[in-house]
Short mmCIF file of C-alpha atoms in Angstrom, two decimals:
data_model
loop_
_atom_site.label_atom_id
_atom_site.label_comp_id
_atom_site.label_asym_id
_atom_site.label_seq_id
_atom_site.Cartn_x
_atom_site.Cartn_y
_atom_site.Cartn_z
CA MET Z 619 -9.48 18.16 -34.79
CA ALA Z 620 -10.37 17.41 -31.13
CA GLU Z 621 -7.87 17.95 -28.44
CA GLN Z 622 -6.35 15.01 -26.71
CA ASP Z 623 -8.56 14.12 -23.74
CA VAL Z 624 -7.39 12.71 -20.34
CA VAL Z 625 -8.02 8.97 -21.24
CA ASP Z 626 -5.96 9.17 -24.37
CA LEU Z 627 -3.12 11.02 -22.66
CA LEU Z 628 -2.98 8.53 -19.73
CA THR Z 629 -3.33 5.60 -22.08
CA ALA Z 630 -0.39 6.82 -24.24
CA GLN Z 631 1.60 7.18 -21.07
CA HIS Z 632 0.86 3.72 -20.00
CA GLN Z 633 2.19 2.56 -23.43
CA GLN Z 634 5.30 4.67 -22.90
CA ILE Z 635 5.83 3.07 -19.41
CA SER Z 636 5.24 -0.34 -20.79
CA THR Z 637 7.82 0.10 -23.55
CA LEU Z 638 10.40 1.42 -21.08
CA LEU Z 639 9.81 -1.68 -18.81
CA GLU Z 640 10.16 -4.18 -21.66
CA GLN Z 641 13.40 -2.30 -22.90
CA LEU Z 642 14.74 -2.56 -19.19
CA ARG Z 643 13.79 -6.33 -19.05
CA SER Z 644 15.84 -6.99 -22.31
CA GLY Z 645 19.01 -6.10 -20.61
CA ARG Z 646 19.94 -3.31 -22.95
CA GLU Z 647 23.32 -1.39 -22.29
CA ASP Z 648 21.70 1.92 -21.73
CA ARG Z 649 19.59 0.58 -18.94
CA GLN Z 650 20.60 3.44 -16.44
CA GLU Z 651 19.33 5.91 -18.80
CA LEU Z 652 16.09 4.09 -19.48
CA PHE Z 653 15.59 3.36 -15.72
CA THR Z 654 16.06 7.14 -15.10
CA GLU Z 655 13.30 7.89 -17.67
CA LEU Z 656 10.98 5.30 -16.32
CA VAL Z 657 11.34 6.72 -12.71
CA ARG Z 658 10.67 10.16 -13.86
CA LEU Z 659 7.61 9.15 -16.07
CA LEU Z 660 6.11 6.87 -13.43
CA ALA Z 661 6.58 9.56 -10.64
CA VAL Z 662 4.95 12.29 -12.56
CA HIS Z 663 2.20 10.18 -14.04
CA GLU Z 664 1.06 8.69 -10.69
CA SER Z 665 1.23 12.01 -9.05
CA ALA Z 666 -0.97 13.63 -11.54
CA GLU Z 667 -3.42 10.73 -11.44
CA GLU Z 668 -3.49 10.92 -7.69
CA GLU Z 669 -4.08 14.81 -7.80
CA VAL Z 670 -6.39 15.11 -10.62
CA VAL Z 671 -7.86 12.01 -12.14
CA HIS Z 672 -8.69 9.73 -9.12
CA PRO Z 673 -10.59 12.37 -7.22
CA ILE Z 674 -12.63 13.15 -10.27
CA ALA Z 675 -13.26 9.47 -11.01
CA LYS Z 676 -14.38 8.90 -7.45
CA ARG Z 677 -17.27 11.20 -8.20
CA ALA Z 678 -18.42 9.28 -11.35
CA ARG Z 679 -20.91 7.09 -9.88
CA PHE Z 680 -21.69 4.62 -6.99
CA GLY Z 681 -19.02 2.08 -6.71
CA ALA Z 682 -16.23 4.25 -8.17
CA GLU Z 683 -14.60 4.81 -4.78
CA GLU Z 684 -13.84 1.17 -4.47
CA ILE Z 685 -12.41 1.02 -8.04
CA VAL Z 686 -10.28 4.14 -7.34
CA ASP Z 687 -9.19 3.00 -3.91
CA ALA Z 688 -7.95 -0.20 -5.48
CA ARG Z 689 -5.89 1.58 -7.94
CA LEU Z 690 -4.42 3.81 -5.28
CA ASP Z 691 -3.32 0.75 -3.40
CA GLU Z 692 -1.60 -0.62 -6.55
CA GLU Z 693 0.11 2.78 -7.06
CA ASN Z 694 1.40 2.78 -3.40
CA HIS Z 695 2.87 -0.73 -4.00
CA ALA Z 696 4.53 0.51 -7.21
CA LYS Z 697 5.90 3.52 -5.46
CA ARG Z 698 7.50 1.44 -2.85
CA ALA Z 699 9.02 -1.07 -5.34
CA LEU Z 700 10.27 1.74 -7.57
CA ALA Z 701 11.86 3.50 -4.67
CA GLU Z 702 13.56 0.09 -3.69
CA LEU Z 703 14.66 -0.32 -7.39
CA TYR Z 704 16.07 3.29 -7.36
CA ASP Z 705 17.92 2.50 -4.12
CA LEU Z 706 19.27 -0.82 -5.42
CA GLY Z 707 20.52 0.57 -8.84
CA VAL Z 708 20.47 -1.12 -12.13
CA ASP Z 709 23.70 -3.11 -11.50
CA HIS Z 710 22.39 -4.95 -8.61
CA PRO Z 711 22.01 -8.58 -8.91
CA ASP Z 712 18.40 -8.46 -7.94
CA PHE Z 713 17.53 -5.63 -10.28
CA ALA Z 714 16.35 -7.91 -13.18
CA SER Z 715 13.85 -9.89 -11.04
CA LYS Z 716 12.60 -6.95 -9.38
CA ILE Z 717 12.14 -5.04 -12.54
CA ALA Z 718 10.27 -8.00 -13.90
CA ASP Z 719 7.84 -7.97 -10.96
CA LEU Z 720 7.36 -4.37 -11.22
CA ALA Z 721 6.58 -4.50 -14.97
CA ASP Z 722 3.87 -7.34 -14.35
CA ALA Z 723 2.39 -5.27 -11.45
CA VAL Z 724 2.39 -2.11 -13.55
CA ALA Z 725 0.91 -3.80 -16.46
CA ASP Z 726 -2.05 -5.35 -14.25
CA HIS Z 727 -2.51 -1.76 -12.88
CA ALA Z 728 -2.78 -0.18 -16.24
CA ALA Z 729 -5.20 -2.80 -17.47
CA HIS Z 730 -7.48 -2.30 -14.61
CA GLU Z 731 -7.40 1.47 -14.67
CA GLU Z 732 -8.05 1.41 -18.52
CA ALA Z 733 -10.94 -1.31 -18.14
CA GLU Z 734 -12.62 0.23 -15.09
CA GLU Z 735 -11.55 3.73 -14.11
CA PHE Z 736 -11.22 5.26 -17.50
CA VAL Z 737 -14.50 3.62 -18.60
CA LEU Z 738 -16.23 5.42 -15.68
CA LEU Z 739 -14.57 8.78 -16.81
CA ARG Z 740 -15.91 8.43 -20.43
CA ARG Z 741 -19.26 7.55 -19.20
CA GLN Z 742 -19.68 10.34 -16.85
CA TYR Z 743 -17.88 13.24 -18.41
CA SER Z 744 -18.41 15.04 -21.68
CA ALA Z 745 -15.64 15.21 -24.35
CA SER Z 746 -14.75 18.81 -23.49
CA GLN Z 747 -14.59 18.09 -19.74
CA LEU Z 748 -12.16 15.00 -20.54
CA GLU Z 749 -10.07 17.45 -22.71
CA HIS Z 750 -9.97 19.96 -19.95
CA LEU Z 751 -8.92 17.27 -17.57
CA ALA Z 752 -5.92 16.47 -19.83
CA GLY Z 753 -4.88 20.05 -19.42
CA SER Z 754 -5.07 19.72 -15.64
CA VAL Z 755 -3.09 16.42 -15.72
CA ARG Z 756 -0.32 18.15 -17.82
CA ALA Z 757 -0.30 21.18 -15.37
CA ALA Z 758 -0.04 18.68 -12.49
CA GLU Z 759 2.81 16.83 -14.18
CA ALA Z 760 4.72 20.03 -14.83
CA VAL Z 761 5.14 20.57 -11.09
CA ALA Z 762 5.16 16.77 -9.86
CA PRO Z 763 8.16 15.06 -8.18
CA THR Z 764 10.32 13.07 -10.48
CA ARG Z 765 11.05 10.34 -7.99
CA PRO Z 766 8.80 8.07 -5.97
CA HIS Z 767 8.20 9.28 -2.49
CA PRO Z 768 6.10 6.51 -1.06
CA HIS Z 769 5.90 7.91 2.47
CA THR Z 770 4.05 11.01 1.28
CA GLY Z 771 0.81 9.40 0.79
CA SER Z 772 -1.39 9.17 -2.26
CA SER Z 773 -4.19 11.72 -1.68
CA ALA Z 774 -4.95 14.69 -3.71
CA ALA Z 775 -4.24 16.86 -0.54
CA ALA Z 776 -0.70 15.13 0.22
CA ASN Z 777 0.16 15.67 -3.42
CA LEU Z 778 -0.63 19.33 -3.37
CA ILE Z 779 1.07 19.89 -0.08
CA ALA Z 780 4.08 17.69 -0.36
CA GLY Z 781 4.50 17.64 -4.20
CA PRO Z 782 5.94 21.01 -5.04
CA PRO Z 783 8.66 21.15 -2.49
CA LEU Z 784 9.61 17.45 -3.43
CA ALA Z 785 9.47 18.33 -7.13
CA LEU Z 786 11.74 21.17 -6.77
CA PHE Z 787 14.26 19.07 -4.71
CA ASP Z 788 13.93 16.23 -7.33
CA ARG Z 789 14.39 18.55 -10.20
CA MET Z 790 17.51 20.06 -8.56
CA ARG Z 791 18.96 16.59 -8.14
CA ASP Z 792 18.12 15.79 -11.68
CA ALA Z 793 20.04 18.96 -12.91
CA VAL Z 794 22.97 17.96 -10.85
CA ARG Z 795 22.90 14.55 -12.32
CA ASP Z 796 22.51 15.66 -15.79
CA TRP Z 797 25.49 18.21 -15.22
CA ARG Z 798 27.63 15.50 -13.78
CA SER Z 799 27.02 13.06 -16.63
CA HIS Z 800 27.76 15.83 -19.40
CA SER Z 801 30.97 16.92 -17.45
#
């Protein structure tokens, strides 16, 4: 059986993100827990895409740079919206409308990524290369920040330089938060 490739990995994560957003929009009781998971998943997903996937996709063929740049712009908007939601908190009166806006933007972004950028990857790279990229994405996610940091930039270089210290800080905050919630 073949290993999961990068397109399948990221598409599965898009589905997880979509499910979390839908659950948040439904007004469930455990929305703080759902939102915390959404923030973590989106932050590590986007960081890994910016660090690994987008630079590779830009090399796919002529015109790929425009496609990737459009996705990076969408991701920057999503980071700012997610950071704003994080600051507001799930109990804020504007949370429901803002999470709905974010859900719509994320769905559009994922659809564009899957229809354009992922198609470029499948056309340009072999199955073994795409499987190897999945491993690179998993490695990047393991050391990625768990919160949005919209002011750090979206380039691979920015993620490589700022990502590890921010990830360490974020993971320490996560550990304290988890400890407090269980104490």
